[in-house]
CSV table of C-alpha atoms and ligand atoms in Angstrom, one decimal:
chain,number,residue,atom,x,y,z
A,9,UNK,CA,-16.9,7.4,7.6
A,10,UNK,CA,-13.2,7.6,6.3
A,11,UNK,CA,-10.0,6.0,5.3
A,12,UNK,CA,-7.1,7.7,6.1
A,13,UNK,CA,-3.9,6.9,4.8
A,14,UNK,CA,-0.6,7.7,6.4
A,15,UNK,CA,2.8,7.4,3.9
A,16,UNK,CA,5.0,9.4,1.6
A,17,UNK,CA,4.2,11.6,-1.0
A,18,UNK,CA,7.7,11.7,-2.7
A,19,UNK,CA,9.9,12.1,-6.1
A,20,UNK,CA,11.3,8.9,-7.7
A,21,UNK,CA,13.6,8.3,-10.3
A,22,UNK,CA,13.3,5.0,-11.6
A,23,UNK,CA,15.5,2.8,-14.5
A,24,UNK,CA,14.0,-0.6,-16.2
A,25,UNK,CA,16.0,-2.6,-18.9
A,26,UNK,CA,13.2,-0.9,-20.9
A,27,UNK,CA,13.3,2.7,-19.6
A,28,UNK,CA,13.9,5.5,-17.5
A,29,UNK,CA,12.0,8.5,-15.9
A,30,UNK,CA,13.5,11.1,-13.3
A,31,UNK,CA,12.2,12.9,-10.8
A,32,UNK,CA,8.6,11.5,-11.2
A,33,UNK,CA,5.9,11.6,-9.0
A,34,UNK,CA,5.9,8.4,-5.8
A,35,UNK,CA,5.5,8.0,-2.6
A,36,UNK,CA,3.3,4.7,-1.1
A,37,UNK,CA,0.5,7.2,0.3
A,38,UNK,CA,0.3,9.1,-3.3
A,39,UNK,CA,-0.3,5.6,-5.2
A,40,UNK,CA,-3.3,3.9,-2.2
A,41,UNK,CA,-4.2,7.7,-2.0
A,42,UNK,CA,-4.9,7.5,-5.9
A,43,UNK,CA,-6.1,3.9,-6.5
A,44,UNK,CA,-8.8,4.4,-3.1
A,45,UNK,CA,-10.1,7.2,-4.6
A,46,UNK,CA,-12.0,5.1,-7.3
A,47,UNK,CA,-13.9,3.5,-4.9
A,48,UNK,CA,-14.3,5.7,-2.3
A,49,UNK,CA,-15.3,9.1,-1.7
A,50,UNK,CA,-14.0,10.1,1.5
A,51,UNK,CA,-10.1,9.8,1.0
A,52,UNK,CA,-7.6,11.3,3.5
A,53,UNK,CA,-3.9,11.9,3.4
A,54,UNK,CA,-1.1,12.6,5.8
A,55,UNK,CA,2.3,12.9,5.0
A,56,UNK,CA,4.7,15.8,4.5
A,57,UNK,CA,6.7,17.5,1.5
A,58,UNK,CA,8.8,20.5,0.7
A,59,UNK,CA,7.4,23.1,-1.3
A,60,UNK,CA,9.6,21.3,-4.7
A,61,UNK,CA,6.3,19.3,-5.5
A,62,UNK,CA,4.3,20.4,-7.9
A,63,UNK,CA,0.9,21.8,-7.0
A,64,UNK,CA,-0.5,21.0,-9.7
A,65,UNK,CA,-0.2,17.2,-8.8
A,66,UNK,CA,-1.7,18.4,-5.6
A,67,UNK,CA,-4.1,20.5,-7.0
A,68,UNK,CA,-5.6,16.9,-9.5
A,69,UNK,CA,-5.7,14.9,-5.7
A,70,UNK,CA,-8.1,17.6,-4.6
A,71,UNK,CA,-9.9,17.7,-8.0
A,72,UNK,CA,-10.7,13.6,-7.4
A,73,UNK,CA,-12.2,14.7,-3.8
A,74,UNK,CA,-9.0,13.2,-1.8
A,75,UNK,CA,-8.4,15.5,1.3
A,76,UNK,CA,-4.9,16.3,1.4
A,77,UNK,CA,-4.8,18.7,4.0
A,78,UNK,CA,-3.0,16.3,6.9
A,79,UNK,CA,-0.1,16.9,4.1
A,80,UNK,CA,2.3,18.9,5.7
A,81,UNK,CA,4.1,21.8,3.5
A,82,UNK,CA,7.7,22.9,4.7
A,83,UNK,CA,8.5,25.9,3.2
A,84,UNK,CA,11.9,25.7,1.4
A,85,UNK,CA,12.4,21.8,2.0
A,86,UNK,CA,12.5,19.1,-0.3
A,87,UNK,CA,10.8,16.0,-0.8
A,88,UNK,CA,11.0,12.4,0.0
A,89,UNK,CA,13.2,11.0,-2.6
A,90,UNK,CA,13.7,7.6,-3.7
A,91,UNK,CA,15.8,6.4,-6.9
A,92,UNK,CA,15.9,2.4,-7.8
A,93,UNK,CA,16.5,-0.1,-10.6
A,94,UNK,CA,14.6,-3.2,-11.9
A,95,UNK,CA,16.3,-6.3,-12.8
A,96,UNK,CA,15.3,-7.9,-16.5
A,97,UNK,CA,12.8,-10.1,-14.4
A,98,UNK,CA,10.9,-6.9,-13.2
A,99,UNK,CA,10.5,-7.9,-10.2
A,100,UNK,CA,13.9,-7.6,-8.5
A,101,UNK,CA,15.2,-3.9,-7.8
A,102,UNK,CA,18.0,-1.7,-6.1
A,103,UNK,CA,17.5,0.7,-4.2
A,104,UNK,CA,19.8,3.3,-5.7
A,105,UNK,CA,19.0,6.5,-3.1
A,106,UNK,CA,17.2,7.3,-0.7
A,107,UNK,CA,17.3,11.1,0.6
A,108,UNK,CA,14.4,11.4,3.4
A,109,UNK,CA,14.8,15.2,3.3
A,110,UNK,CA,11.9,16.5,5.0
A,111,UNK,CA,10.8,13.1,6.0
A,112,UNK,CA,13.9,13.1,8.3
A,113,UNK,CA,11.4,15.4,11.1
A,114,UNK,CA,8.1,13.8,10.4
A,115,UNK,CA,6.3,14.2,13.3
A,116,UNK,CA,2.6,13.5,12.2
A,117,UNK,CA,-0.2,15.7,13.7
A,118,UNK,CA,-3.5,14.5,12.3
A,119,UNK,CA,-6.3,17.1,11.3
A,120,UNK,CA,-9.0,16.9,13.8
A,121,UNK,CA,-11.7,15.3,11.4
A,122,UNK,CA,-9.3,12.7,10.3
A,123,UNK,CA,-8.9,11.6,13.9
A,124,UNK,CA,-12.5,9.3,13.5
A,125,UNK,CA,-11.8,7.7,10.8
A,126,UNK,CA,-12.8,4.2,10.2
A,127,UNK,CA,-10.5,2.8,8.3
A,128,UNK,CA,-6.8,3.2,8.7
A,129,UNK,CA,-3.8,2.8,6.3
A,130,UNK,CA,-0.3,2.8,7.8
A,131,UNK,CA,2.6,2.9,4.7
A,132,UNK,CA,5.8,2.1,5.2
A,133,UNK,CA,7.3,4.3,7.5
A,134,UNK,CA,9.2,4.2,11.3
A,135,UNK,CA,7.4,1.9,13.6
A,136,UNK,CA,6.8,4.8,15.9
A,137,UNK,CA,5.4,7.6,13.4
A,138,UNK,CA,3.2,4.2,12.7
A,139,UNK,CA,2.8,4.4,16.7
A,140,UNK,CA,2.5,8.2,16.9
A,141,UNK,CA,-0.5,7.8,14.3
A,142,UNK,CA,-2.5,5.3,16.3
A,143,UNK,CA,-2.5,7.1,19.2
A,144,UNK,CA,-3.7,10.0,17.8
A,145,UNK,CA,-7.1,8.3,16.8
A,146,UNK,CA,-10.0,9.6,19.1
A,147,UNK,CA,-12.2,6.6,18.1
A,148,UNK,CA,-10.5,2.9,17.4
A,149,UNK,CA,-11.0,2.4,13.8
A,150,UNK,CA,-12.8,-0.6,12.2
A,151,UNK,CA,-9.6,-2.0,10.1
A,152,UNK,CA,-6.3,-0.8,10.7
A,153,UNK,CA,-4.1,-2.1,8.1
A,154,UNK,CA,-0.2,-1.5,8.1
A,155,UNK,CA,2.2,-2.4,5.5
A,156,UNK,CA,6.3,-2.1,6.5
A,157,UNK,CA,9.7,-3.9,4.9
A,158,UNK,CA,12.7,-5.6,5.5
A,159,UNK,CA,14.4,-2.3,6.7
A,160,UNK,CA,12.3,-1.9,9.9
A,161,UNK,CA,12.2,-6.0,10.2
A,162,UNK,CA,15.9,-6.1,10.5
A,163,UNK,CA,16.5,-2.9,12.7
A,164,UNK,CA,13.7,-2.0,14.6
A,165,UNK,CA,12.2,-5.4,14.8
A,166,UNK,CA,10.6,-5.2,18.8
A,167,UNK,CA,8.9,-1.6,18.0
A,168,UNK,CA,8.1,-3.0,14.5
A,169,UNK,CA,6.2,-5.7,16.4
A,170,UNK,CA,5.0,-3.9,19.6
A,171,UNK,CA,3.6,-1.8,15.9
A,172,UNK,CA,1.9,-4.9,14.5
A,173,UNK,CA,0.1,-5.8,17.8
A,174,UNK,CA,-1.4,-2.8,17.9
A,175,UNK,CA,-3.2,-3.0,14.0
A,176,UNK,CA,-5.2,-5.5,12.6
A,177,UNK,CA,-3.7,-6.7,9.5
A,178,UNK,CA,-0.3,-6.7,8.3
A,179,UNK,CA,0.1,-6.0,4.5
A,180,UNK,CA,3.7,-7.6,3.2
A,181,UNK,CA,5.3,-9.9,0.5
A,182,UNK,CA,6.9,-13.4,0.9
A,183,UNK,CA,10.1,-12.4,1.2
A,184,UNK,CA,9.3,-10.1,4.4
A,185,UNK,CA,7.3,-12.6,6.0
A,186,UNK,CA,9.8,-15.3,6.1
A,187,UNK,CA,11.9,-12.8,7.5
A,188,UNK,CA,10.0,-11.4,10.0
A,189,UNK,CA,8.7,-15.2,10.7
A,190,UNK,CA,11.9,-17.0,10.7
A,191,UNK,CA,9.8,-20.0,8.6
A,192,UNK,CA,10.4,-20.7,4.9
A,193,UNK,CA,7.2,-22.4,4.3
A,194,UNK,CA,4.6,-19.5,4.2
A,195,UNK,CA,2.0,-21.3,5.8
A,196,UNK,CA,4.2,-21.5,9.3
A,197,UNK,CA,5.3,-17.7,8.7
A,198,UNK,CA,1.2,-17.0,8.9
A,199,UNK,CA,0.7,-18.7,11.9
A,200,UNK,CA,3.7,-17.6,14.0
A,201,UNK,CA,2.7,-13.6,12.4
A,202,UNK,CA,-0.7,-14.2,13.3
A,203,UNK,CA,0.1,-15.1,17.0
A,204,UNK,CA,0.8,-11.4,17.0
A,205,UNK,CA,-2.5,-10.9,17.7
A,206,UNK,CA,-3.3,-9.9,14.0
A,207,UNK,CA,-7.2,-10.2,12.7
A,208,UNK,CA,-5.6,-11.4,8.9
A,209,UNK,CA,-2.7,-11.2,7.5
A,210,UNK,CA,-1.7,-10.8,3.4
A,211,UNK,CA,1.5,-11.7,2.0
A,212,UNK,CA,1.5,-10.3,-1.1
A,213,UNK,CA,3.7,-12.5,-4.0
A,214,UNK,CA,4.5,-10.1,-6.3
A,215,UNK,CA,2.9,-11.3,-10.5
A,216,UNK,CA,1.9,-14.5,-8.5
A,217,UNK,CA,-1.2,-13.1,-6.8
A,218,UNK,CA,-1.0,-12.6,-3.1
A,219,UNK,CA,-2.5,-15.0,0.1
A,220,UNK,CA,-5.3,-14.0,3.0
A,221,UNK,CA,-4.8,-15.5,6.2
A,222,UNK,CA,-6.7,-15.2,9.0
A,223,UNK,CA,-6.8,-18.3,12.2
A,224,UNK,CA,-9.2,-20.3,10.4
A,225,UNK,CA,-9.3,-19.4,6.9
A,226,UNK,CA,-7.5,-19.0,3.8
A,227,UNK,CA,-7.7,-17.2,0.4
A,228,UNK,CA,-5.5,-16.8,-2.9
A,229,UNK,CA,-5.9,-13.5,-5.2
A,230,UNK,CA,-4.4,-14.4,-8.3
A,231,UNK,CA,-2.7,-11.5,-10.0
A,232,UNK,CA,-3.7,-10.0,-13.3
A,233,UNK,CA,-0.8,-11.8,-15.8
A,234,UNK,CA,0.1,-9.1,-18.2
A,235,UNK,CA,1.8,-8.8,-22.0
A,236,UNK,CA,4.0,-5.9,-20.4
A,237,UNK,CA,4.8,-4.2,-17.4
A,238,UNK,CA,6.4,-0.5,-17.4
A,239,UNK,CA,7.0,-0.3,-14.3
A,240,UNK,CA,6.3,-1.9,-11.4
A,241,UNK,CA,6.8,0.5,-8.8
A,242,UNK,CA,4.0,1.5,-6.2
A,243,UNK,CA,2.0,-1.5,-7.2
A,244,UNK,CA,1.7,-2.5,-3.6
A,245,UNK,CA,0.5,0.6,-2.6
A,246,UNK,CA,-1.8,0.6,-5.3
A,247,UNK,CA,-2.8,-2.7,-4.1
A,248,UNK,CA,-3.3,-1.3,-0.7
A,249,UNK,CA,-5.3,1.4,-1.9
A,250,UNK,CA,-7.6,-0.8,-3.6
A,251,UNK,CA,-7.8,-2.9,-1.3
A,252,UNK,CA,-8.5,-0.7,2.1
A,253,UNK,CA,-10.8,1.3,-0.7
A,254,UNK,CA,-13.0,-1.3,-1.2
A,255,UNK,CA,-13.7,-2.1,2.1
A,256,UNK,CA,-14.2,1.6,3.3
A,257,UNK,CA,-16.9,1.4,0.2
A,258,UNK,CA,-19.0,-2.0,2.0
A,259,UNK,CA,-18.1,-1.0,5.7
A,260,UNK,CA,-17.5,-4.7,6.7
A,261,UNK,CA,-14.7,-6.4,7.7
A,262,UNK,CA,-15.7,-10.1,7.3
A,263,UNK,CA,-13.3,-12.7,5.4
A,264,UNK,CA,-15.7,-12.3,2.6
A,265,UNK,CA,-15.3,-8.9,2.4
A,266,UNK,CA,-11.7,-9.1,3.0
A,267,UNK,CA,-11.6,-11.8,-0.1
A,268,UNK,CA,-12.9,-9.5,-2.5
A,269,UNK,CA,-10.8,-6.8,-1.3
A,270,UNK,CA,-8.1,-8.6,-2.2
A,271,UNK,CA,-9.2,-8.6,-6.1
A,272,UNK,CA,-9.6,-5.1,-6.1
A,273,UNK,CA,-6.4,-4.7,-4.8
A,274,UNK,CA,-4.7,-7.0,-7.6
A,275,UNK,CA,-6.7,-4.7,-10.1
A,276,UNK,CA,-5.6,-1.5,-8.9
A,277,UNK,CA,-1.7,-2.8,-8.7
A,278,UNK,CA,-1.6,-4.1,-12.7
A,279,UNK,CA,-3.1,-1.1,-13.6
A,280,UNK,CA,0.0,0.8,-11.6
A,281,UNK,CA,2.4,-1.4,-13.6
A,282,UNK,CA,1.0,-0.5,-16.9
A,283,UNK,CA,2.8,2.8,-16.5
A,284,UNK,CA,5.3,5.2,-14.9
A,285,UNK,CA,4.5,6.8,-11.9
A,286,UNK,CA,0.9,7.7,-11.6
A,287,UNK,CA,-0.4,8.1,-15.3
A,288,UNK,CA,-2.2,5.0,-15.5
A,289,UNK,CA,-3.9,5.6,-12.2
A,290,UNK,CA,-4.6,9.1,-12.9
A,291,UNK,CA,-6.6,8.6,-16.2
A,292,UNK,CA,-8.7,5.3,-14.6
A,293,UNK,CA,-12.5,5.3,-14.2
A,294,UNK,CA,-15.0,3.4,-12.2
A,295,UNK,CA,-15.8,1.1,-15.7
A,296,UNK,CA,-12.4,0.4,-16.1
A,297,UNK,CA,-12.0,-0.9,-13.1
A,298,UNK,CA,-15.1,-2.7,-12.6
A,299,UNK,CA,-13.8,-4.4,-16.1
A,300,UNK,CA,-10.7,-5.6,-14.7
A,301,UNK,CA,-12.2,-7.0,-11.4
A,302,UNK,CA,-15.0,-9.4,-13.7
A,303,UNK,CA,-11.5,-10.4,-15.3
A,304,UNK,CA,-10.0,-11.4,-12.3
A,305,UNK,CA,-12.4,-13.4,-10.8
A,306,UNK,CA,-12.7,-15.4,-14.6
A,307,UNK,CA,-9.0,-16.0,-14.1
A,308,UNK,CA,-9.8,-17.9,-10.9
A,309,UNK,CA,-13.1,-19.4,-11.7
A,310,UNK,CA,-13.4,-23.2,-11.7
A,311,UNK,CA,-17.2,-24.5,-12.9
A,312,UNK,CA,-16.5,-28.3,-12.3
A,313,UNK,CA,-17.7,-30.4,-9.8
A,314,UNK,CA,-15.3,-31.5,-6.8
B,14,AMP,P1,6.2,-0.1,-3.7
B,14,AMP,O1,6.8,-0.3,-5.1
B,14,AMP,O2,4.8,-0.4,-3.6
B,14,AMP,O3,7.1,-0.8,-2.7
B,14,AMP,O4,6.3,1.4,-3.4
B,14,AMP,C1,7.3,2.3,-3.9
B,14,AMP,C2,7.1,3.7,-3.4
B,14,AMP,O5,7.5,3.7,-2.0
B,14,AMP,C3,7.9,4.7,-4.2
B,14,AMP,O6,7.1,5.6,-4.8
B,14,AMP,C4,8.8,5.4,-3.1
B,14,AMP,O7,8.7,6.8,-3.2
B,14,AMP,C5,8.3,4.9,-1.8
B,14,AMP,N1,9.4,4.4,-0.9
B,14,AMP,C6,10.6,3.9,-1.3
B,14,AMP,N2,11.4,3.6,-0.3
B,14,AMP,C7,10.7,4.1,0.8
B,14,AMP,C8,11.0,4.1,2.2
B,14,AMP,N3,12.2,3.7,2.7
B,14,AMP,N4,10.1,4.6,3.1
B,14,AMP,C9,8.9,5.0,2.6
B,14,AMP,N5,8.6,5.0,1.3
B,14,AMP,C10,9.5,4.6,0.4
């Protein structure tokens, strides 16, 4: 059994009303790559940088048992690169720059052992490299979850969706679903995204928790509120991470499952905000977390009577 996980491994420089850092470590698959790897052992990554990023950062993945070697080293090219800016509400941001350097020829080959895994995270990249991975796997995975964004919705919207009929369940916030939907009202959005063929679909809503739809059932994850947040970048990733950790760690699938999956998603993404980059995520442990979840489900639990 394994998850693999398929997205950038990147620098970003990133500016808040309250801060800035340059040139810090990002990329979607390094923040699911590090929140999975509390709670799950067999973490694998595929993405591809120049030889500008560090290896020491590489070197603390390996030391936490992730399995980078579907990450691709170019010799003499440079990193993904992303550069944005939050608005006071922290949730709007602006993307300032985006270099793909290197990224710009991905053409994923996956590692032969990664080619069985179970469990299956597509970031947000090209429809087709999301394609290109798929067809690569020997053995159909249990789960395959993708995530994308508005970019891919509003230029490559029929490979985007030939994309999503091929996965399970479609990771992406409000905003993107009403986009990719055409419906305001969310609850349409999940039922024309569904008819995709989809097994469940999240929309994720940002410090207001995130919904789980699948044909017959729904589900609400609150979100953690917080005092402050640093910086919010990566938390969906992180949230994907959690999430698609989690249910590599039980093996099932069931809307149960998928329930509590959500809640260790929306513990892994406050603990991304809670800092720049990576530093909260790298200095985590299993108690921590476990903490954090017990919190979460107090937030939402209701001992009354109907
Ligand atoms: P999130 O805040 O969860 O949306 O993820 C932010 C991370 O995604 C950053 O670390 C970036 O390096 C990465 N990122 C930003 N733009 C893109 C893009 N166009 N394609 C892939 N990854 C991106």
């Amino acid at each position: 059994m394994s998850l693999t996980i398929v997205g950038t491994v990147a620098f970003d420089s990133v500016k808040t009303p309250y801060g800035k850092v340059d040139k810090v470590i990002g990329g979607a698959a390094t923040f699911a790559g590090w929140a999975a790897s509390y709670l799950y052992q067999h973490v694998q990554l595929v993405s591809i940088i120049g030889d500008d990023w560090p290896e020491a950062e590489m070197d603390k993945m390996k030391n936490r048992g992730i399995d980078t070697s579907g990450i691709e080293i170019v010799k003499g090219g440079k990193s993904f690169y992303w550069e944005g800016e939050y608005d006071k509400n922290m949730i709007d941001r602006t993307t300032l720059t985006t270099d793909l350097n290197v990224l710009d020829d991905f053409d994923p080959r996956l590692p032969g052992h990664y080619k069985e895994s179970e469990f299956l995270m597509l970031g947000n990249l090209t429809p087709e490299i999301q394609q290109q991975v798929i067809s690569q796997m020997t053995k159909k995975p249990k789960l395959i979850v993708m995530d994308t964004m508005n970019f891919w919705i509003d230029i490559a919207r029929d490979s985007l969706i030939e994309t999503i009929r091929k996965v399970d369940v479609l990771s992406i916030n409000d905003e993107e679903a009403r986009l990719l939907s055409g419906e305001y009202n969310l609850l349409r959005a999940a039922d024309r995204i569904l008819e995709y063929g989809l097994q469940y679909l999240i929309i994720k809503k940002g410090e207001h928790g995130a919904l789980l739809f699948s044909k017959d059932n729904m589900f609400f994850a609150p979100a953690l509120p917080l005092a402050e947040i640093t910086d919010p970048t990566g938390a969906g990733d992180s949230f994907a991470g959690g999430m698609m950790g989690y249910l590599a760690s039980q093996g099932d699938i069931s809307f149960e499952h998928m329930k509590m999956s959500l809640i260790y998603g929306a513990a892994m993404g406050s603990f991304c905000v809670e800092d720049y980059s990576i530093r909260k995520l790298q200095s985590l442990s299993k108690d921590i977390i476990k903490t954090r979840v017990k919190d979460l489900i107090e937030l939402s639990k209701i001992n009354i009577e109907a």
